[in-house]
XYZ file of C-alpha atoms in Angstrom:
779
model
C 54.200 79.157 40.417
C 54.646 81.990 42.869
C 54.034 79.611 45.779
C 56.762 77.265 44.549
C 59.155 80.171 44.089
C 58.439 81.379 47.606
C 59.047 77.872 48.954
C 62.408 77.715 47.192
C 63.215 81.180 48.482
C 62.543 80.061 52.062
C 64.674 76.969 51.464
C 67.519 79.141 50.239
C 67.279 81.343 53.339
C 67.439 78.255 55.496
C 70.934 77.755 54.093
C 71.942 81.410 54.417
C 69.986 82.933 57.378
C 72.534 85.693 57.962
C 71.876 87.406 54.643
C 68.108 87.151 55.114
C 68.344 88.741 58.559
C 70.550 91.578 57.368
C 68.410 92.337 54.344
C 65.270 92.370 56.479
C 66.810 94.999 58.770
C 67.609 97.398 55.965
C 65.142 100.110 55.017
C 67.319 102.923 53.732
C 67.616 104.462 50.245
C 70.452 103.969 47.819
C 71.166 105.341 44.370
C 73.275 102.960 42.340
C 72.886 100.933 39.153
C 73.991 97.330 39.028
C 74.198 95.881 35.446
C 72.961 92.389 34.771
C 75.892 89.946 34.841
C 76.299 88.109 31.528
C 77.461 84.583 31.110
C 80.463 85.753 29.133
C 82.239 89.043 29.547
C 81.689 91.199 26.447
C 82.631 94.817 25.885
C 79.655 97.161 26.101
C 78.328 98.188 22.705
C 78.004 101.857 21.966
C 74.367 102.862 21.815
C 72.510 106.099 21.684
C 69.606 104.666 23.648
C 69.259 105.733 27.292
C 70.565 103.289 29.920
C 68.026 100.914 31.340
C 66.926 101.654 34.891
C 67.913 99.139 37.567
C 64.284 98.545 38.553
C 63.196 97.806 35.003
C 66.230 95.662 34.372
C 65.600 93.625 37.521
C 61.933 93.181 36.548
C 62.947 92.007 33.067
C 65.442 89.566 34.549
C 62.791 88.293 36.944
C 60.339 87.741 34.119
C 62.995 85.915 32.117
C 63.881 83.729 35.118
C 60.205 82.865 35.656
C 59.822 81.995 31.990
C 62.816 79.683 32.201
C 61.411 78.210 35.395
C 58.053 77.503 33.730
C 59.716 76.049 30.642
C 61.903 73.797 32.735
C 58.888 72.520 34.664
C 57.203 71.627 31.380
C 60.329 69.750 30.355
C 60.228 67.712 33.564
C 57.296 65.754 32.110
C 59.566 64.275 29.439
C 60.350 60.686 30.428
C 64.000 59.983 31.180
C 65.726 56.627 31.503
C 67.042 57.431 34.938
C 66.609 60.257 37.373
C 69.217 62.863 36.465
C 70.602 64.773 39.493
C 71.082 67.814 37.263
C 67.308 68.131 36.960
C 66.715 68.719 40.660
C 69.782 70.941 40.806
C 68.578 73.166 37.950
C 65.097 73.336 39.466
C 66.516 74.416 42.797
C 68.814 76.992 41.160
C 65.952 78.490 39.123
C 63.762 78.764 42.215
C 66.556 80.488 44.106
C 67.267 82.798 41.143
C 63.619 83.865 40.993
C 63.656 84.550 44.710
C 66.925 86.511 44.414
C 65.511 88.736 41.637
C 62.404 89.275 43.713
C 64.483 90.369 46.696
C 66.532 92.662 44.433
C 63.351 94.313 43.158
C 62.157 94.716 46.728
C 65.433 96.404 47.728
C 65.256 98.752 44.719
C 61.631 99.610 45.544
C 62.636 100.377 49.110
C 65.444 102.608 47.860
C 63.055 104.400 45.534
C 60.448 104.872 48.264
C 62.963 106.121 50.806
C 64.462 108.552 48.298
C 61.130 110.358 48.033
C 60.303 113.188 50.445
C 58.851 111.868 53.665
C 56.009 113.477 55.558
C 57.080 115.431 58.629
C 57.344 113.505 61.864
C 54.826 115.172 64.156
C 56.254 113.607 67.289
C 59.757 114.772 66.428
C 58.508 118.249 65.547
C 56.668 118.451 68.832
C 59.796 117.372 70.695
C 61.997 119.926 68.950
C 59.412 122.677 69.364
C 59.823 122.468 73.139
C 63.386 123.786 72.750
C 62.643 126.542 70.259
C 62.455 129.410 72.739
C 64.819 130.512 75.478
C 65.432 128.431 78.584
C 64.937 127.073 81.112
C 63.812 123.817 79.546
C 61.933 120.999 81.279
C 64.264 118.215 82.355
C 61.659 115.645 81.311
C 61.762 116.947 77.749
C 65.552 116.890 77.832
C 65.383 113.252 78.919
C 63.106 112.494 75.955
C 65.630 114.147 73.622
C 68.380 112.038 75.167
C 66.289 108.905 74.640
C 65.892 109.846 70.982
C 69.658 110.243 70.657
C 70.169 106.882 72.386
C 67.782 105.217 69.905
C 69.630 106.779 66.966
C 73.010 105.614 68.249
C 71.677 102.142 68.998
C 70.424 101.876 65.420
C 73.799 103.077 64.153
C 75.493 100.314 66.124
C 73.140 97.719 64.639
C 73.824 99.003 61.128
C 77.551 98.897 61.755
C 77.281 95.287 62.932
C 75.194 94.412 59.858
C 77.761 96.068 57.585
C 80.565 94.002 59.127
C 78.521 90.835 58.673
C 77.844 91.740 55.028
C 81.581 92.214 54.477
C 82.178 88.669 55.675
C 79.319 87.375 53.532
C 80.572 89.296 50.510
C 84.004 87.692 50.828
C 82.466 84.238 50.766
C 80.180 85.149 47.866
C 83.122 86.376 45.778
C 84.749 83.009 46.276
C 81.535 81.276 45.187
C 81.391 83.483 42.069
C 84.981 82.610 41.180
C 84.315 78.893 41.568
C 81.143 79.128 39.463
C 83.019 80.931 36.667
C 85.701 78.229 36.658
C 83.027 75.540 36.505
C 81.408 77.278 33.487
C 84.711 77.365 31.597
C 85.355 73.704 32.295
C 81.826 72.766 31.215
C 82.149 74.671 27.928
C 85.480 72.971 27.281
C 83.955 69.521 27.838
C 80.993 70.437 25.638
C 83.300 71.396 22.773
C 85.051 68.013 23.035
C 81.859 65.938 23.403
C 81.082 63.205 20.837
C 77.635 61.875 20.229
C 74.222 63.384 20.891
C 73.771 61.826 24.303
C 77.118 63.071 25.561
C 76.487 66.523 24.101
C 73.085 66.719 25.766
C 74.583 65.745 29.109
C 77.430 68.276 28.827
C 75.003 70.954 27.657
C 72.812 70.355 30.717
C 75.902 70.535 32.874
C 76.938 73.829 31.210
C 73.452 75.320 31.681
C 73.453 74.290 35.345
C 76.802 75.964 35.955
C 75.602 79.063 34.120
C 72.606 79.230 36.455
C 74.906 78.787 39.458
C 77.165 81.626 38.280
C 74.209 83.885 37.551
C 72.799 83.183 41.010
C 76.164 83.999 42.650
C 76.399 87.264 40.717
C 72.832 88.203 41.607
C 73.410 87.540 45.281
C 76.632 89.546 45.147
C 74.719 92.472 43.623
C 72.101 92.211 46.387
C 74.853 92.381 49.006
C 76.254 95.474 47.301
C 72.810 97.088 47.369
C 72.435 96.250 51.025
C 75.836 97.749 51.884
C 75.023 100.940 50.004
C 71.705 101.222 51.824
C 73.532 100.776 55.130
C 76.004 103.497 54.221
C 73.203 105.885 53.252
C 71.220 105.145 56.378
C 74.280 105.596 58.601
C 74.973 108.918 56.961
C 71.418 110.042 57.641
C 71.597 108.832 61.223
C 74.939 110.546 61.800
C 73.466 113.841 60.601
C 70.516 113.351 62.950
C 72.831 112.473 65.833
C 74.943 115.575 65.220
C 71.811 117.727 65.172
C 70.597 116.284 68.476
C 74.080 116.648 69.957
C 74.196 120.351 69.086
C 70.736 120.826 70.527
C 71.694 119.027 73.736
C 74.798 121.171 74.113
C 72.501 124.210 74.098
C 69.681 122.979 76.339
C 71.536 120.906 78.939
C 72.942 123.864 80.906
C 69.473 125.476 80.999
C 67.388 122.488 82.067
C 65.314 122.551 85.231
C 63.193 120.110 87.191
C 60.049 121.576 88.679
C 58.041 120.207 91.535
C 55.175 119.270 89.228
C 57.470 117.306 86.906
C 58.943 115.496 89.893
C 55.547 114.540 91.282
C 54.381 113.434 87.845
C 57.370 111.138 87.353
C 57.118 109.761 90.880
C 53.383 109.126 90.377
C 54.147 107.059 87.285
C 56.793 105.104 89.156
C 54.472 104.551 92.140
C 51.785 103.283 89.788
C 54.304 100.833 88.359
C 55.378 99.845 91.870
C 51.748 99.268 92.839
C 51.298 97.062 89.803
C 54.392 95.074 90.785
C 53.027 94.636 94.297
C 49.726 93.382 92.894
C 51.543 90.900 90.659
C 53.572 89.702 93.622
C 50.420 89.193 95.746
C 48.680 87.363 92.922
C 51.734 85.195 92.357
C 51.918 84.399 96.080
C 48.286 83.312 96.038
C 48.865 81.078 93.011
C 51.992 79.698 94.636
C 50.055 78.833 97.803
C 47.399 77.063 95.737
C 50.036 75.055 93.852
C 51.817 74.193 97.104
C 48.568 72.845 98.586
C 47.876 70.831 95.438
C 51.392 69.408 95.526
C 50.943 68.349 99.158
C 47.727 66.521 98.244
C 49.453 64.759 95.360
C 52.396 63.783 97.563
C 49.999 62.447 100.220
C 48.126 60.386 97.590
C 51.397 58.984 96.257
C 52.513 57.965 99.745
C 49.153 56.238 100.331
C 49.617 54.130 97.207
C 46.944 55.873 95.115
C 49.423 57.459 92.719
C 49.266 57.087 88.952
C 51.327 58.090 85.969
C 49.120 61.141 85.449
C 49.634 62.180 89.085
C 53.391 61.803 88.719
C 53.358 63.982 85.604
C 51.211 66.546 87.381
C 53.580 66.507 90.348
C 56.534 67.054 88.031
C 54.733 69.964 86.386
C 53.884 71.482 89.778
C 57.526 71.290 90.828
C 58.501 73.130 87.669
C 55.792 75.763 88.219
C 56.802 76.230 91.876
C 60.420 76.705 90.834
C 59.276 79.158 88.186
C 57.165 80.999 90.785
C 60.145 81.234 93.084
C 62.258 82.742 90.327
C 59.463 85.105 89.302
C 59.039 86.267 92.900
C 62.744 86.943 93.067
C 62.560 88.928 89.835
C 59.514 90.863 91.106
C 61.364 91.667 94.301
C 64.262 93.045 92.281
C 61.843 95.005 90.086
C 60.201 96.530 93.185
C 63.622 97.512 94.489
C 64.467 99.138 91.172
C 61.168 101.023 91.084
C 61.717 102.367 94.603
C 65.294 103.257 93.720
C 63.997 105.186 90.693
C 61.604 107.144 92.910
C 64.423 108.024 95.298
C 66.737 108.895 92.409
C 64.235 111.395 91.017
C 63.961 112.964 94.472
C 67.747 113.264 94.671
C 67.830 114.780 91.198
C 65.308 117.397 92.267
C 67.402 118.227 95.327
C 70.473 118.586 93.131
C 68.709 120.997 90.782
C 67.314 123.099 93.625
C 70.534 123.150 95.708
C 72.549 126.347 95.696
C 75.651 125.148 97.576
C 78.279 122.745 96.327
C 78.152 120.579 99.448
C 74.519 119.583 98.845
C 75.196 118.852 95.197
C 78.180 116.763 96.218
C 75.936 114.749 98.543
C 73.561 114.135 95.636
C 76.468 113.109 93.389
C 77.740 110.694 96.060
C 74.271 109.119 96.408
C 73.852 108.731 92.656
C 77.384 107.311 92.271
C 76.819 104.772 95.013
C 73.551 103.530 93.495
C 75.076 103.448 90.015
C 77.928 101.265 91.267
C 75.477 98.898 92.971
C 73.423 98.600 89.789
C 76.543 97.987 87.732
C 77.613 95.190 90.075
C 74.210 93.462 89.875
C 73.769 94.000 86.161
C 75.976 91.087 85.150
C 74.075 88.676 87.396
C 70.692 89.764 86.021
C 71.928 89.454 82.437
C 73.241 85.955 83.104
C 69.942 84.853 84.666
C 67.992 86.358 81.774
C 70.151 84.500 79.250
C 69.666 81.233 81.114
C 65.888 81.772 81.180
C 65.827 82.442 77.428
C 67.985 79.361 76.819
C 65.582 77.176 78.847
C 62.650 78.597 76.885
C 64.270 77.895 73.522
C 65.201 74.387 74.623
C 61.608 73.625 75.652
C 60.286 75.012 72.374
C 62.752 72.849 70.465
C 61.665 69.751 72.389
C 58.007 70.464 71.646
C 58.680 71.067 67.938
C 60.798 67.936 67.686
C 58.212 65.818 69.543
C 60.744 64.739 72.216
C 59.136 66.538 75.147
C 58.064 63.278 76.814
C 54.814 61.392 77.288
C 53.057 64.320 78.977
C 49.949 65.766 77.414
C 50.040 68.745 75.117
C 48.248 70.870 77.723
C 50.906 70.152 80.322
C 53.689 70.899 77.869
C 51.996 74.164 76.919
C 51.627 75.050 80.603
C 55.300 74.316 81.245
C 56.249 76.398 78.205
C 54.092 79.248 79.508
C 55.844 79.048 82.893
C 59.254 79.252 81.257
C 58.069 82.148 79.107
C 56.813 84.015 82.200
C 60.169 83.430 83.879
C 62.021 84.835 80.874
C 59.687 87.836 80.681
C 60.219 88.572 84.385
C 63.990 88.629 84.042
C 63.786 90.676 80.853
C 61.671 93.269 82.684
C 64.213 93.462 85.499
C 67.021 93.767 82.961
C 65.165 96.520 81.094
C 64.367 98.457 84.270
C 67.952 98.169 85.523
C 69.395 99.303 82.189
C 67.039 102.288 82.055
C 67.823 103.364 85.606
C 71.542 102.907 85.072
C 71.434 105.051 81.934
C 69.491 107.758 83.808
C 71.964 107.768 86.701
C 74.897 108.132 84.343
C 73.204 111.054 82.601
C 72.370 112.803 85.844
C 75.884 112.339 87.140
C 77.139 113.972 83.949
C 74.740 116.875 84.574
C 75.921 117.423 88.143
C 79.595 116.583 87.600
C 82.171 119.271 86.991
C 83.324 117.392 83.861
C 79.810 116.865 82.520
C 78.031 118.490 79.621
C 76.049 120.746 81.960
C 79.070 122.545 83.378
C 78.347 125.868 85.035
C 80.431 128.760 86.303
C 80.211 127.586 89.905
C 81.302 124.053 89.152
C 84.765 124.744 90.527
C 83.139 124.670 93.948
C 81.658 121.278 93.158
C 85.063 120.154 91.915
C 86.653 121.250 95.179
C 83.909 119.487 97.138
C 84.384 116.308 95.115
C 88.146 116.382 95.582
C 87.628 116.954 99.292
C 85.138 114.092 99.455
C 87.535 111.813 97.587
C 90.403 112.669 99.901
C 88.134 112.168 102.891
C 87.170 108.754 101.572
C 90.830 107.822 101.148
C 91.633 109.166 104.641
C 88.808 107.137 106.224
C 89.471 104.000 104.170
C 89.698 101.034 106.528
C 92.639 98.815 105.713
C 91.721 96.124 108.238
C 89.930 95.669 111.558
C 91.194 94.167 114.812
C 89.115 92.593 117.544
C 90.289 93.121 121.117
C 88.793 91.231 124.035
C 88.566 92.724 127.518
C 87.108 91.440 130.773
C 84.378 93.690 132.245
C 82.494 92.510 135.358
C 83.658 88.975 134.752
C 82.408 88.916 131.183
C 84.474 88.908 128.020
C 83.644 91.892 125.851
C 85.020 92.079 122.303
C 85.600 95.492 120.842
C 86.407 95.941 117.158
C 88.867 98.645 116.142
C 89.319 99.748 112.549
C 92.742 100.747 111.288
C 92.253 103.414 108.620
C 94.642 105.191 106.295
C 94.164 108.414 108.249
C 95.030 106.759 111.552
C 98.152 105.198 110.079
C 99.382 108.417 108.454
C 98.558 110.474 111.538
C 100.355 108.035 113.818
C 103.407 108.045 111.544
C 103.558 111.846 111.376
C 103.089 112.142 115.134
C 105.855 109.600 115.731
C 108.258 111.449 113.429
C 107.501 114.750 115.141
C 107.913 113.263 118.633
C 111.112 111.445 117.696
C 112.613 114.627 116.234
C 111.744 116.542 119.391
C 113.185 113.859 121.696
C 116.359 113.655 119.578
C 116.921 117.410 119.915
C 116.328 117.297 123.695
C 118.605 114.272 124.150
C 121.487 115.952 122.295
C 121.100 119.031 124.455
C 121.029 116.840 127.582
C 124.210 115.074 126.481
C 126.043 118.383 126.049
C 124.776 119.528 129.432
C 126.012 116.364 131.179
C 129.473 116.660 129.620
C 129.973 120.414 130.035
C 128.300 121.146 133.368
C 128.374 117.872 135.302
C 131.668 116.511 133.924
C 130.235 113.213 132.762
C 132.462 111.231 130.410
C 131.633 111.728 126.741
C 131.197 108.027 126.111
C 128.947 107.554 129.133
C 126.856 110.533 128.115
C 126.503 109.058 124.613
C 125.402 105.704 126.048
C 122.869 107.413 128.307
C 121.476 109.411 125.377
C 121.081 106.342 123.185
C 119.318 104.290 125.808
C 117.113 107.232 126.682
C 116.130 107.551 123.014
C 115.261 103.847 122.854
C 113.079 104.072 125.962
C 111.407 107.280 124.820
C 110.793 105.774 121.358
C 108.976 102.778 122.872
C 106.896 105.024 125.120
C 106.123 107.292 122.173
C 104.897 104.384 120.063
C 102.604 103.152 122.839
C 101.277 106.665 123.470
C 100.579 107.312 119.780
C 98.792 103.983 119.352
C 96.549 104.775 122.312
C 95.798 108.254 121.012
C 94.989 106.902 117.528
C 92.912 104.065 119.083
C 95.016 101.439 117.369
C 95.221 98.382 119.647
C 98.573 96.755 120.297
C 97.083 93.446 119.189
C 97.502 94.697 115.621
C 101.193 93.840 115.912
C 100.662 90.463 117.554
C 100.386 88.567 114.305
C 102.991 90.808 112.699
C 105.479 90.066 115.475
C 104.834 86.354 115.298
C 105.175 86.311 111.531
C 108.394 88.300 111.562
C 109.957 86.414 114.442
C 111.205 83.580 112.252
C 112.441 85.906 109.538
C 114.162 88.190 112.027
C 115.705 85.230 113.815
C 117.267 83.793 110.658
C 117.898 86.904 108.630
C 119.209 89.247 111.305
C 120.923 86.909 113.740
C 124.326 88.470 113.002
C 122.967 91.974 113.529
C 121.271 90.988 116.778
C 124.457 89.311 117.995
C 126.471 92.454 117.280
C 123.856 94.679 118.910
C 123.802 92.591 122.084
C 127.604 92.529 122.101
C 127.615 96.314 121.722
C 125.278 96.666 124.688
C 127.583 94.462 126.780
C 130.663 96.446 125.692
C 128.920 99.726 126.531
C 127.873 98.529 129.958
C 131.133 96.762 130.925
C 133.234 99.701 129.698
C 136.181 97.434 129.004
C 136.707 99.287 125.769
C 136.077 103.002 125.708
C 136.482 105.836 123.281
C 140.139 106.958 123.296
C 141.605 103.590 124.287
C 144.475 102.122 122.307
C 143.637 98.538 121.494
C 145.102 95.723 119.443
C 142.758 93.209 117.839
C 144.162 90.815 115.315
C 146.148 92.874 112.847
C 144.488 96.181 113.820
C 146.062 98.561 116.334
C 144.908 102.093 117.044
C 142.660 104.446 118.968
C 138.983 103.642 119.598
C 137.041 106.462 117.964
C 133.431 105.335 118.557
C 131.593 102.481 120.233
C 128.160 101.998 118.620
C 125.494 99.334 119.119
C 126.489 97.242 116.112
C 130.164 98.049 115.446
C 133.012 100.118 116.823
C 135.412 102.356 114.927
C 139.184 102.050 115.455
C 141.561 104.562 113.859
C 144.981 103.031 113.312
C 148.275 104.856 113.781
C 148.406 105.190 110.024
C 145.104 107.134 110.046
C 142.991 104.349 108.479
C 139.700 103.701 110.286
C 138.428 100.158 110.670
C 134.847 99.121 111.550
C 135.042 96.147 113.897
C 131.848 94.210 114.792
C 131.198 94.309 118.526
C 130.985 90.541 118.695
C 134.716 90.420 117.856
C 135.533 92.091 121.194
C 133.805 89.251 123.054
C 134.908 86.337 120.894
C 138.601 87.255 120.366
C 141.506 88.321 122.521
C 141.763 92.097 122.729
C 144.813 93.994 123.964
C 143.863 97.313 125.571
C 146.985 99.353 126.107
C 145.179 102.014 128.083
C 142.624 99.923 130.008
C 143.692 100.746 133.642
C 146.342 103.477 132.955
C 147.966 104.994 129.879
C 151.563 104.088 130.892
C 153.503 101.568 128.852
C 157.033 100.249 129.043
C 159.326 100.475 126.055
C 162.781 99.031 125.386
C 165.762 100.084 123.212
C 168.699 97.732 122.596
C 172.195 99.175 121.964
C 175.348 97.216 121.140
C 178.882 98.622 121.987
C 182.255 97.336 120.913
C 184.136 94.816 122.989
C 186.683 96.581 125.175
C 184.584 99.735 125.598
C 183.873 101.066 129.141
C 180.537 99.455 129.674
C 179.640 101.321 132.872
C 180.389 104.647 131.205
C 178.191 103.640 128.275
C 175.366 102.677 130.647
C 175.562 106.068 132.379
C 175.454 107.910 129.030
C 172.412 105.925 127.869
C 170.596 106.461 131.180
C 171.344 110.182 131.013
C 169.831 110.438 127.558
C 166.625 108.866 128.834
C 166.583 111.102 131.920
C 166.981 114.224 129.768
C 163.996 113.408 127.509
C 160.786 115.147 128.583
C 158.376 112.360 127.562
C 160.178 109.672 129.586
C 158.508 109.251 132.952
C 160.535 109.786 136.084
C 158.511 107.272 138.040
C 159.475 104.595 137.532
C 162.923 105.871 136.490
C 164.618 104.608 133.294
C 167.129 101.778 133.770
C 169.946 100.273 131.691
C 170.621 96.540 131.802
C 173.617 94.578 130.496
C 171.656 91.988 128.621
C 174.134 89.748 126.795
C 177.503 89.122 125.146
C 176.515 89.195 121.543
C 178.552 87.967 118.585
C 179.793 91.375 117.562
C 179.033 93.651 120.531
C 178.162 93.970 124.172
C 174.339 94.252 124.292
C 172.752 96.885 126.599
C 168.955 97.431 127.034
C 167.335 100.756 127.974
C 164.004 100.261 129.749
C 161.769 103.328 130.237
C 158.094 104.232 130.667
C 156.008 106.687 128.664
C 152.375 107.800 128.885
C 150.067 107.402 125.891
C 147.308 109.768 125.022
C 145.751 111.789 122.236
C 147.821 114.880 123.161
C 151.152 113.045 123.546
C 153.628 111.937 120.871
C 153.565 108.282 119.960
C 156.061 105.850 121.435
C 157.952 105.507 118.158
C 158.725 109.216 118.254
C 160.231 108.877 121.761
C 162.277 105.854 120.628
C 163.624 107.790 117.679
C 164.602 110.800 119.813
C 166.451 108.583 122.294
C 168.349 106.764 119.541
C 169.503 110.084 118.068
C 170.733 111.272 121.475
C 172.442 107.967 122.342
C 174.290 107.798 119.041
C 175.550 111.332 119.429
C 176.728 111.028 123.046
C 178.386 107.639 122.558
C 180.251 109.005 119.595
C 181.416 112.027 121.589
C 182.650 109.700 124.393
C 184.561 107.583 121.849
C 182.458 104.526 122.393
C 181.906 102.795 119.090
C 178.865 100.909 117.993
C 180.517 98.036 116.083
C 179.575 96.372 112.855
C 178.994 92.637 112.828
C 182.455 90.870 112.962
C 183.788 87.428 112.014
C 187.240 85.882 113.029
C 188.947 83.682 110.427
C 191.589 81.196 111.820
C 194.105 79.304 109.549
C 195.850 76.064 110.616
C 199.570 76.681 109.846
C 200.893 73.515 111.470
C 201.121 71.794 108.074
C 201.622 73.013 104.498
C 198.740 74.343 102.580
C 197.931 72.200 99.554
C 197.883 74.064 96.259
C 196.123 72.445 93.273
C 195.805 73.780 89.711
C 192.623 72.743 87.922
C 192.357 73.159 84.137
C 189.406 75.202 82.931
C 186.320 73.285 81.911
C 185.139 73.675 78.302
C 181.776 75.220 77.788
C 179.501 72.967 75.661
C 178.871 74.358 72.188
C 181.920 76.688 72.231
C 183.647 76.285 68.821
C 186.304 78.995 69.274
C 189.850 77.660 69.521
C 191.354 80.762 71.008
């Protein structure tokens, strides 16, 4: 009977492996009572008897389930007309129920055993005794305490994962319990409506089967609850232990030390491991050479026609073993590298503990950080290879178990399986060594770092050194490298130049400083040329601008040579930007070139009065891209320099500032025209802004409709300090009007003569008024 129950229990776990795995991991106490679930919910009866203990109740339920199991097996001997599927179902459910009660008893026994006082852990007491007195404390002992804390936290993570898995399983089990309860109610309803003995027996069997299914679901749900409570209790215990270790570490970490003897002891252990790895590598090389020679003999026999199926299988196995040897040698090489790196890391740790200055400790921190980063980069590759090796091993084991491994002999299959297992073990060892070393490096960096748990009063010096080292790394960071080829003694020599962040920033700062200095000197030179040497202001401005351009180019070349940045850096940049500059800035380039031409030709200068399109005024500034013209109304207009070359420009002051102006005056017919001309000429001669050379003149221009038209022609000189021509015209008109009026010479209005033909009578016609449409008034 027990063997059959165990077989059913294993069959049940084959359907639900997750619960079996989680329950097997649990070994923590719990104090809770779970009542036996009844088939029908009934209110608890009041009783003065003490409550039954969970262990006794589970044992009673197990005995009852075994009794039912035995009785059902005796009933199986009763002949039946046909094989009833409910029979096998009830047998399976009873076997699973017996196994579930057995597991529940086991969990309760574990809880009871773990609730009892445990004997003291001698190893833990010995470890804690090393930190009982005052410091300093051995660093090796501190590492052992850290390993204990790591084991505790790893177990807490596993328990947390198991608790999450149990939550998922509990959700599914609640659904199964609900379905089983519904099935029981339906079965009881059908049993109450059954007619005939045969139908009643069938419905009764169906009801009993559903009752067993519901009882099994409730029992499994109770087991999950026990498991979750055990996990909670164990996590609470582990959290208390982790807090205790954490408090102890906070006290001992600042006072740890690494002596010379401890260093030599740890390095001796690592060298012994390295020697063992070297021996394994030599032995593996010897075996690999033997297999290579055997493979060559088999290949030679196959080529000579003496091959057989057994030789082909052996050749295939040798290829697999040689590939496995290659992978194992690679893993051994990595393991040797890790062992040597561990030896060097311990030496660096010793230097860091013994160093008194922050610079040495910073060097140790930099070395440890660099090796930690390298390990972190390779860790993913090693983990992937280890997973692939384990997958190949499981696949080969599955083929052997399924009998689909091929026609090879069992010995060859076992040898191939052993090769795959050795490959997986090799990668697992490398993964374990890398993880251990990486964890040690992270701990030691925390000890030496100014943010670590082992912070000391002088760590501000280490912080300053680390900040300085970080800034130095940023300053020396190479953005890109440029190769420059030179010809030396007829041979082409390529020199590589690195462009770093420091070179770029230094070159930029030096350029800004030099440009500021040249700008100040050029402005002073411009003032000196204008004030002392009488150079025109516009010419001095042009000279200063072109001098700044030339000095800027020379400054850039000089700074690049000082910073050892080759000019070839900008070769690709110039070629790449040529197209963009050509299309995107063609208008700007056109205006700049036009400005250069205007500045050199000096056709338009500052102070000139020009007329371009609808703009007329003084030229205020002539820049490289555009020029500024201030109109007579005070509005300034920015005119692109290309407009001066593409359009017609009127420069009133190009060769000289003199311009001719005209004023037209009309006098009445019959007035003394010569006298009027003399008066008008005298007014012009008396005005101070009218030039004497050439003298003003008055011309009789035309017989107009209403007056005799005279024109005063005179010349004035334009300039910033002189009144505009309109002011001179206005003054002359005032004077002319006054003097002509005094002389009795009238300036007539426009006149029209109306002539009537009186040679015949004028016809007179009376036209009646026209009625306005819509006017209803009869007045």
